[in-house]
Tab-separated table of C-alpha atoms and ligand atoms in Angstrom:
chain	number	residue	atom	x	y	z
A	1	MET	CA	139.450	-108.670	-70.867
A	2	TYR	CA	137.919	-105.418	-69.658
A	3	GLN	CA	137.695	-101.969	-71.179
A	4	THR	CA	137.482	-99.504	-68.346
A	5	ASN	CA	138.111	-95.924	-67.394
A	6	THR	CA	140.856	-96.285	-64.848
A	7	LYS	CA	142.145	-93.778	-62.304
A	8	LEU	CA	145.847	-93.061	-61.966
A	9	ILE	CA	146.757	-92.943	-58.291
A	10	SER	CA	150.471	-92.305	-58.572
A	11	ASN	CA	153.100	-91.262	-61.113
A	12	LYS	CA	156.610	-91.766	-59.779
A	13	LYS	CA	159.675	-90.648	-61.706
A	14	LEU	CA	162.434	-93.205	-61.352
A	15	SER	CA	165.952	-92.676	-62.604
A	16	GLY	CA	166.646	-91.589	-66.190
A	17	ASP	CA	163.555	-91.465	-68.377
A	18	PHE	CA	161.709	-94.180	-66.467
A	19	PHE	CA	158.346	-93.760	-64.764
A	20	LEU	CA	156.217	-96.020	-62.607
A	21	LEU	CA	152.448	-95.547	-62.792
A	22	THR	CA	149.971	-97.069	-60.355
A	23	PHE	CA	146.330	-97.428	-61.366
A	24	THR	CA	143.381	-98.489	-59.314
A	25	ASN	CA	141.329	-101.155	-61.046
A	26	PRO	CA	140.350	-104.330	-59.132
A	27	LYS	CA	139.095	-106.082	-62.282
A	28	ILE	CA	142.480	-105.845	-63.976
A	29	SER	CA	144.607	-106.311	-60.856
A	30	ARG	CA	142.775	-109.447	-59.735
A	31	ASN	CA	142.537	-111.073	-63.161
A	32	SER	CA	146.042	-110.473	-64.550
A	33	LYS	CA	148.849	-112.924	-64.769
A	34	PRO	CA	152.549	-112.253	-65.318
A	35	GLY	CA	153.424	-111.503	-68.944
A	36	GLN	CA	150.051	-109.961	-69.721
A	37	PHE	CA	149.751	-106.338	-70.786
A	38	ILE	CA	147.334	-103.457	-71.144
A	39	MET	CA	146.539	-101.144	-74.085
A	40	LEU	CA	146.313	-97.606	-72.776
A	41	LYS	CA	144.613	-94.725	-74.589
A	42	ILE	CA	146.435	-91.451	-74.336
A	43	ASP	CA	143.951	-88.654	-74.997
A	44	ASP	CA	145.882	-86.530	-77.415
A	45	GLU	CA	145.455	-85.923	-81.130
A	46	LYS	CA	149.082	-86.963	-81.721
A	47	THR	CA	148.525	-90.452	-80.366
A	48	PHE	CA	145.577	-92.058	-82.099
A	49	LEU	CA	146.523	-95.662	-81.272
A	50	ARG	CA	146.552	-97.175	-77.802
A	51	ARG	CA	150.003	-97.984	-76.409
A	52	PRO	CA	150.888	-101.424	-74.976
A	53	PHE	CA	152.549	-101.756	-71.543
A	54	SER	CA	153.298	-104.839	-69.467
A	55	ILE	CA	151.703	-105.163	-66.070
A	56	CYS	CA	154.663	-105.139	-63.700
A	57	ARG	CA	153.054	-105.632	-60.287
A	58	THR	CA	149.612	-106.007	-58.776
A	59	SER	CA	147.973	-105.655	-55.405
A	60	ASN	CA	144.369	-106.447	-54.574
A	61	ASN	CA	142.998	-103.261	-56.149
A	62	THR	CA	145.896	-101.729	-58.059
A	63	PHE	CA	148.372	-102.519	-60.779
A	64	ASP	CA	151.599	-100.856	-61.898
A	65	ILE	CA	153.285	-100.238	-65.227
A	66	LEU	CA	156.893	-99.213	-65.791
A	67	PHE	CA	157.745	-97.224	-68.897
A	68	LYS	CA	160.567	-95.373	-70.543
A	69	VAL	CA	159.965	-92.155	-72.480
A	70	VAL	CA	160.776	-93.001	-76.098
A	71	GLY	CA	158.311	-90.940	-78.152
A	72	LYS	CA	155.270	-88.719	-78.142
A	73	GLY	CA	152.891	-91.059	-76.277
A	74	THR	CA	155.223	-91.867	-73.416
A	75	GLU	CA	156.272	-88.196	-73.228
A	76	ILE	CA	152.632	-87.216	-72.624
A	77	LEU	CA	152.159	-90.113	-70.201
A	78	SER	CA	155.164	-89.021	-68.140
A	79	LYS	CA	153.255	-85.834	-67.280
A	80	ALA	CA	150.116	-87.635	-66.101
A	81	LYS	CA	148.856	-86.645	-62.668
A	82	ARG	CA	147.218	-88.439	-59.762
A	83	GLY	CA	143.473	-88.533	-60.430
A	84	ASP	CA	143.793	-88.556	-64.235
A	85	ILE	CA	141.536	-91.075	-65.948
A	86	PHE	CA	142.755	-93.376	-68.747
A	87	ASN	CA	140.762	-95.725	-70.902
A	88	ILE	CA	142.477	-99.085	-70.551
A	89	LEU	CA	141.964	-102.431	-72.260
A	90	GLY	CA	143.259	-105.450	-70.406
A	91	PRO	CA	144.564	-107.767	-69.242
A	92	LEU	CA	145.662	-108.886	-72.726
A	93	GLY	CA	147.788	-111.705	-74.148
A	94	ASN	CA	148.659	-115.132	-72.855
A	95	GLY	CA	151.290	-114.421	-70.207
A	96	TYR	CA	154.021	-116.717	-68.934
A	97	THR	CA	153.324	-120.312	-68.070
A	98	PRO	CA	155.284	-120.891	-64.888
A	99	LEU	CA	156.246	-124.521	-65.284
A	100	PRO	CA	156.641	-126.617	-62.196
A	101	THR	CA	160.326	-127.347	-61.729
A	102	SER	CA	159.472	-131.024	-62.176
A	103	HIS	CA	158.302	-130.755	-65.800
A	104	LEU	CA	161.412	-132.636	-66.942
A	105	PRO	CA	163.062	-135.598	-65.283
A	106	ALA	CA	164.911	-134.147	-62.320
A	107	LYS	CA	166.570	-137.328	-61.208
A	108	GLY	CA	167.970	-140.325	-62.955
A	109	LEU	CA	169.692	-140.441	-66.298
A	110	VAL	CA	168.383	-138.842	-69.425
A	111	GLU	CA	169.757	-140.169	-72.669
A	112	GLY	CA	172.072	-137.767	-74.420
A	113	PHE	CA	172.858	-135.548	-71.447
A	114	PRO	CA	176.184	-135.572	-69.622
A	115	LEU	CA	176.100	-136.873	-66.078
A	116	ALA	CA	177.239	-133.547	-64.641
A	117	ARG	CA	174.036	-131.943	-65.860
A	118	GLN	CA	171.887	-134.536	-64.191
A	119	ARG	CA	173.147	-134.296	-60.651
A	120	PHE	CA	170.887	-131.465	-59.608
A	121	SER	CA	167.168	-131.530	-59.151
A	122	GLY	CA	164.544	-128.822	-58.873
A	123	GLY	CA	166.464	-126.043	-60.666
A	124	LEU	CA	165.395	-122.519	-59.853
A	125	PRO	CA	163.737	-120.504	-62.611
A	126	VAL	CA	166.037	-117.992	-64.299
A	127	LEU	CA	164.661	-114.617	-65.395
A	128	VAL	CA	166.585	-112.499	-67.921
A	129	GLY	CA	165.392	-108.939	-68.542
A	130	GLY	CA	166.768	-106.155	-70.703
A	131	GLY	CA	165.726	-102.486	-70.327
A	132	THR	CA	161.975	-102.160	-69.739
A	133	GLY	CA	161.713	-105.945	-70.220
A	134	VAL	CA	162.201	-106.300	-66.468
A	135	ALA	CA	158.618	-105.042	-66.029
A	136	SER	CA	156.815	-108.290	-66.855
A	137	LEU	CA	159.525	-110.311	-65.067
A	138	LEU	CA	158.958	-108.436	-61.810
A	139	PHE	CA	155.333	-109.575	-61.871
A	140	LEU	CA	156.570	-113.120	-62.535
A	141	ALA	CA	158.982	-112.904	-59.577
A	142	GLN	CA	156.091	-111.623	-57.443
A	143	SER	CA	154.018	-114.683	-58.351
A	144	PHE	CA	156.949	-117.056	-57.723
A	145	ALA	CA	157.498	-115.404	-54.309
A	146	LEU	CA	153.947	-116.362	-53.311
A	147	LYS	CA	155.003	-120.004	-53.815
A	148	ASN	CA	158.284	-119.393	-51.993
A	149	ILE	CA	160.255	-119.882	-55.227
A	150	LYS	CA	163.207	-117.509	-55.512
A	151	PRO	CA	164.434	-117.203	-59.101
A	152	VAL	CA	167.858	-116.115	-60.257
A	153	VAL	CA	167.446	-112.783	-62.071
A	154	PHE	CA	169.676	-111.203	-64.719
A	155	ILE	CA	169.138	-107.496	-65.441
A	156	GLY	CA	170.809	-105.940	-68.471
A	157	ALA	CA	170.843	-102.231	-69.309
A	158	LYS	CA	172.828	-99.805	-71.420
A	159	ILE	CA	173.810	-97.519	-68.536
A	160	LYS	CA	173.443	-97.356	-64.745
A	161	LYS	CA	170.308	-95.218	-64.680
A	162	ASP	CA	168.500	-97.698	-66.922
A	163	VAL	CA	168.859	-100.498	-64.345
A	164	MET	CA	165.361	-100.993	-62.964
A	165	PHE	CA	163.922	-102.980	-60.069
A	166	GLU	CA	167.149	-104.511	-58.712
A	167	ASN	CA	165.984	-103.968	-55.106
A	168	GLN	CA	162.416	-105.040	-55.825
A	169	PHE	CA	163.639	-108.401	-57.163
A	170	LYS	CA	165.845	-108.756	-54.074
A	171	LYS	CA	162.806	-108.106	-51.864
A	172	TYR	CA	161.211	-111.169	-53.466
A	173	GLY	CA	164.288	-113.152	-52.379
A	174	CYS	CA	165.849	-113.380	-55.857
A	175	LYS	CA	169.573	-113.571	-56.469
A	176	VAL	CA	170.215	-110.660	-58.861
A	177	ILE	CA	173.027	-110.225	-61.386
A	178	VAL	CA	173.271	-106.853	-63.144
A	179	SER	CA	175.297	-105.756	-66.140
A	180	THR	CA	175.528	-102.513	-68.076
A	181	GLU	CA	176.934	-102.153	-71.558
A	182	ASP	CA	179.255	-99.300	-70.527
A	183	GLY	CA	180.219	-100.878	-67.191
A	184	SER	CA	178.820	-97.926	-65.199
A	185	TYR	CA	177.057	-100.384	-62.847
A	186	GLY	CA	177.362	-104.106	-62.168
A	187	LYS	CA	179.343	-106.206	-64.616
A	188	ARG	CA	180.476	-104.729	-67.906
A	189	GLY	CA	178.972	-106.152	-71.110
A	190	MET	CA	175.859	-107.755	-72.478
A	191	ILE	CA	173.730	-109.631	-69.959
A	192	SER	CA	173.556	-112.676	-72.264
A	193	LYS	CA	177.296	-113.192	-71.685
A	194	PHE	CA	176.797	-113.391	-67.909
A	195	PHE	CA	173.748	-115.620	-68.287
A	196	SER	CA	175.877	-117.998	-70.327
A	197	SER	CA	178.795	-117.997	-67.888
A	198	TYR	CA	176.356	-118.534	-65.007
A	199	LEU	CA	175.124	-121.729	-66.644
A	200	ILE	CA	178.690	-122.908	-67.095
A	201	ALA	CA	179.773	-122.053	-63.530
A	202	ASN	CA	176.638	-123.239	-61.718
A	203	PRO	CA	175.537	-126.704	-62.661
A	204	TYR	CA	171.828	-126.444	-63.261
A	205	SER	CA	169.003	-128.864	-63.424
A	206	LEU	CA	167.402	-130.027	-66.624
A	207	SER	CA	164.218	-128.718	-65.048
A	208	THR	CA	165.485	-125.134	-64.940
A	209	VAL	CA	163.214	-122.889	-67.001
A	210	ILE	CA	164.327	-119.598	-68.530
A	211	TYR	CA	161.933	-116.628	-68.861
A	212	SER	CA	163.120	-113.609	-70.804
A	213	CYS	CA	161.843	-110.213	-71.916
A	214	GLY	CA	163.721	-107.383	-73.596
A	215	PRO	CA	165.068	-106.260	-76.959
A	216	LYS	CA	164.806	-108.834	-79.754
A	217	PRO	CA	168.579	-109.342	-80.284
A	218	MET	CA	168.911	-110.133	-76.574
A	219	LEU	CA	165.985	-112.573	-76.668
A	220	LYS	CA	167.463	-114.306	-79.706
A	221	GLU	CA	170.773	-114.763	-77.894
A	222	ILE	CA	169.125	-116.021	-74.689
A	223	ALA	CA	167.082	-118.478	-76.772
A	224	LYS	CA	170.263	-119.688	-78.495
A	225	ILE	CA	172.120	-120.207	-75.214
A	226	SER	CA	169.155	-121.981	-73.621
A	227	LYS	CA	168.893	-124.315	-76.584
A	228	LYS	CA	172.607	-125.085	-76.383
A	229	TYR	CA	172.110	-126.244	-72.794
A	230	ASN	CA	168.803	-127.985	-73.515
A	231	LEU	CA	166.839	-125.677	-71.257
A	232	LYS	CA	163.226	-124.701	-71.800
A	233	CYS	CA	163.016	-120.992	-72.593
A	234	PHE	CA	160.022	-118.674	-72.859
A	235	VAL	CA	160.419	-115.216	-74.383
A	236	SER	CA	158.058	-112.264	-74.325
A	237	LEU	CA	158.104	-110.376	-77.632
A	238	GLU	CA	157.398	-106.712	-78.272
A	239	GLU	CA	156.024	-105.647	-81.655
A	240	LYS	CA	154.308	-102.452	-82.649
A	241	MET	CA	150.614	-102.902	-81.983
A	242	ALA	CA	147.438	-101.279	-83.218
A	243	CYS	CA	144.413	-103.211	-81.894
A	244	GLY	CA	146.012	-105.411	-79.201
A	245	ILE	CA	143.279	-108.041	-79.556
A	246	GLY	CA	144.269	-110.073	-82.616
A	247	THR	CA	142.162	-108.416	-85.301
A	248	CYS	CA	144.440	-106.091	-87.323
A	249	MET	CA	147.320	-108.569	-87.905
A	250	GLY	CA	149.744	-105.699	-87.373
A	251	CYS	CA	151.911	-107.589	-84.910
A	252	VAL	CA	152.396	-111.008	-86.497
A	253	VAL	CA	155.561	-113.096	-86.217
A	254	LYS	CA	156.586	-116.361	-87.868
A	255	ILE	CA	156.047	-119.370	-85.623
A	256	ARG	CA	157.249	-122.857	-86.517
A	257	ARG	CA	154.488	-125.318	-87.288
A	258	PRO	CA	154.410	-128.622	-85.458
A	259	MET	CA	155.985	-131.256	-87.779
A	260	SER	CA	152.715	-133.175	-88.168
A	261	ASN	CA	151.161	-130.132	-89.861
A	262	VAL	CA	154.142	-129.496	-92.106
A	263	GLN	CA	154.046	-132.819	-93.867
A	264	CYS	CA	150.538	-132.666	-95.313
A	265	PRO	CA	150.996	-133.172	-99.106
A	266	MET	CA	147.624	-131.620	-99.982
A	267	SER	CA	148.242	-127.921	-99.712
A	268	LYS	CA	151.120	-125.565	-100.256
A	269	VAL	CA	150.075	-123.388	-97.327
A	270	GLN	CA	149.989	-126.365	-94.982
A	271	ASN	CA	153.400	-127.382	-96.252
A	272	GLN	CA	154.989	-124.168	-95.048
A	273	GLU	CA	157.169	-124.779	-92.060
A	274	PHE	CA	155.751	-121.722	-90.323
A	275	GLU	CA	152.526	-119.894	-89.650
A	276	TYR	CA	151.869	-116.317	-88.641
A	277	LYS	CA	150.767	-115.725	-85.062
A	278	SER	CA	149.852	-112.437	-83.441
A	279	VAL	CA	152.052	-111.230	-80.625
A	280	CYS	CA	149.100	-109.522	-78.933
A	281	LYS	CA	146.707	-112.495	-78.807
A	282	ASP	CA	148.775	-115.666	-79.301
A	283	GLY	CA	151.688	-114.103	-77.360
A	284	PRO	CA	153.407	-111.989	-76.249
A	285	VAL	CA	155.008	-115.022	-74.580
A	286	PHE	CA	156.176	-117.828	-76.868
A	287	ASP	CA	158.261	-120.936	-76.450
A	288	ALA	CA	161.593	-119.688	-77.819
A	289	GLU	CA	162.022	-122.862	-79.870
A	290	ASP	CA	158.877	-122.048	-81.873
A	291	ILE	CA	160.035	-118.642	-83.073
A	292	ILE	CA	161.567	-118.173	-86.510
A	293	TRP	CA	163.883	-115.267	-85.633
B	301	FAD	C1	153.382	-106.396	-75.307
B	301	FAD	C2	154.189	-105.132	-75.116
B	301	FAD	C3	154.550	-104.757	-73.848
B	301	FAD	C4	155.295	-103.587	-73.669
B	301	FAD	N1	155.633	-103.253	-72.394
B	301	FAD	C5	156.327	-102.126	-72.182
B	301	FAD	C6	156.662	-101.749	-70.854
B	301	FAD	O1	156.326	-102.428	-69.880
B	301	FAD	N2	157.353	-100.593	-70.683
B	301	FAD	C7	157.738	-99.805	-71.761
B	301	FAD	O2	158.381	-98.761	-71.551
B	301	FAD	N3	157.441	-100.153	-73.016
B	301	FAD	C8	156.736	-101.284	-73.262
B	301	FAD	N4	156.408	-101.613	-74.543
B	301	FAD	C9	156.805	-100.709	-75.641
B	301	FAD	C10	155.852	-99.498	-75.631
B	301	FAD	O3	154.583	-99.921	-76.045
B	301	FAD	C11	156.380	-98.415	-76.565
B	301	FAD	O4	157.591	-97.922	-76.062
B	301	FAD	C12	155.372	-97.278	-76.645
B	301	FAD	O5	154.210	-97.695	-77.303
B	301	FAD	C13	155.987	-96.117	-77.390
B	301	FAD	O6	154.999	-95.116	-77.504
B	301	FAD	P1	155.401	-93.642	-77.910
B	301	FAD	O7	154.179	-92.950	-78.399
B	301	FAD	O8	156.143	-92.970	-76.806
B	301	FAD	O9	156.443	-93.877	-79.067
B	301	FAD	P2	156.267	-93.593	-80.597
B	301	FAD	O10	156.356	-92.104	-80.802
B	301	FAD	O11	155.082	-94.299	-81.142
B	301	FAD	O12	157.586	-94.281	-81.125
B	301	FAD	C14	158.856	-93.925	-80.553
B	301	FAD	C15	159.831	-95.077	-80.685
B	301	FAD	O13	159.361	-96.230	-79.967
B	301	FAD	C16	159.261	-97.359	-80.831
B	301	FAD	N5	158.040	-98.122	-80.510
B	301	FAD	C17	156.769	-97.725	-80.653
B	301	FAD	N6	155.907	-98.685	-80.296
B	301	FAD	C18	156.660	-99.761	-79.926
B	301	FAD	C19	156.349	-101.072	-79.473
B	301	FAD	N7	155.100	-101.509	-79.336
B	301	FAD	N8	157.367	-101.877	-79.156
B	301	FAD	C20	158.625	-101.471	-79.296
B	301	FAD	N9	158.990	-100.242	-79.731
B	301	FAD	C21	158.015	-99.396	-80.045
B	301	FAD	C22	159.164	-96.754	-82.219
B	301	FAD	O14	159.708	-97.628	-83.190
B	301	FAD	C23	160.020	-95.519	-82.124
B	301	FAD	O15	161.372	-95.810	-82.291
B	301	FAD	C24	155.677	-102.777	-74.770
B	301	FAD	C25	155.302	-103.163	-76.060
B	301	FAD	C26	154.583	-104.335	-76.234
B	301	FAD	C27	154.189	-104.748	-77.606
B	302	FES	S1	147.945	-105.524	-82.690
B	302	FES	FE1	146.298	-106.048	-83.982
B	302	FES	S2	146.584	-108.162	-84.273
B	302	FES	FE2	148.072	-107.643	-82.790
């Protein structure tokens, strides 16, 4: 993790209230992995706390963030100019763990699973993003592209102008499915519905891994569907953050304890079926099965 004064080299307005910022900072760009984020200080008396943003793409010397204007900090940030300097902490958090497609038996029979599910080997990763959640998934698709892996990508948004990065995912060779809640672009309805029908229509491998980032209700639904089909699912959570480094406990979530820890008869605390983990340091990416929603 580095704390550095970082120069903004471009501020591009995308559609709606979305902006793409590019910063030059070789330390962060070369040491980040998909799912990690930065804490950015906005020099204004109205925004005392740093704001967290996912890293959405890197090159050798630069990295990008995508953001939507939702409040005072992002409003100020939207007016930033080339050459402006920001104090940035990062890369932070654990990031995604891209599992090899062979982490589960790809061939042969697995007890308890119907034959139809076992016919296919080496399932492609599936990425499901909602709103600005596509940011961290674009970086993941970029890293898969380097290994010539082309994920299937689901992008959900409320309206057409909130659909981000469709073409960028396609440039990485991904098959992209888009839905908007009002039907103004792509399919009409929640993206979780189309993710579910995709799994039904396209027999997948037990080794398919799901990676998802977006609003909590969407993540909960994607986790539920993945569990139904016995697929490994990782979700990236967003909580309000103050420190971003695991010291203030402002961003904790309940995470299921491994069973071996639950059964200790000695202490009440140990007997709890959950423990608190910080989204900023222990996450933001968690195994969906571990989260108590
Ligand atoms: C790990 C992580 C990664 C994130 N990545 C991105 C990203 O790539 N792009 C992006 O646009 N946003 C991202 N966010 C959310 C982003 O941090 C908030 O939108 C931003 O801090 C709002 O600042 P503000 O001053 O404009 O809003 P405020 O004036 O502080 O609040 C305005 C509204 O935004 C909500 N809000 C504030 N902070 C958060 C937060 N941390 N998470 C969710 N909602 C919040 C508030 O509840 C309020 O409704 C991320 C958050 C986390 C925790
Ligand atoms: S923001 Fe302080 S512990 Fe996570």
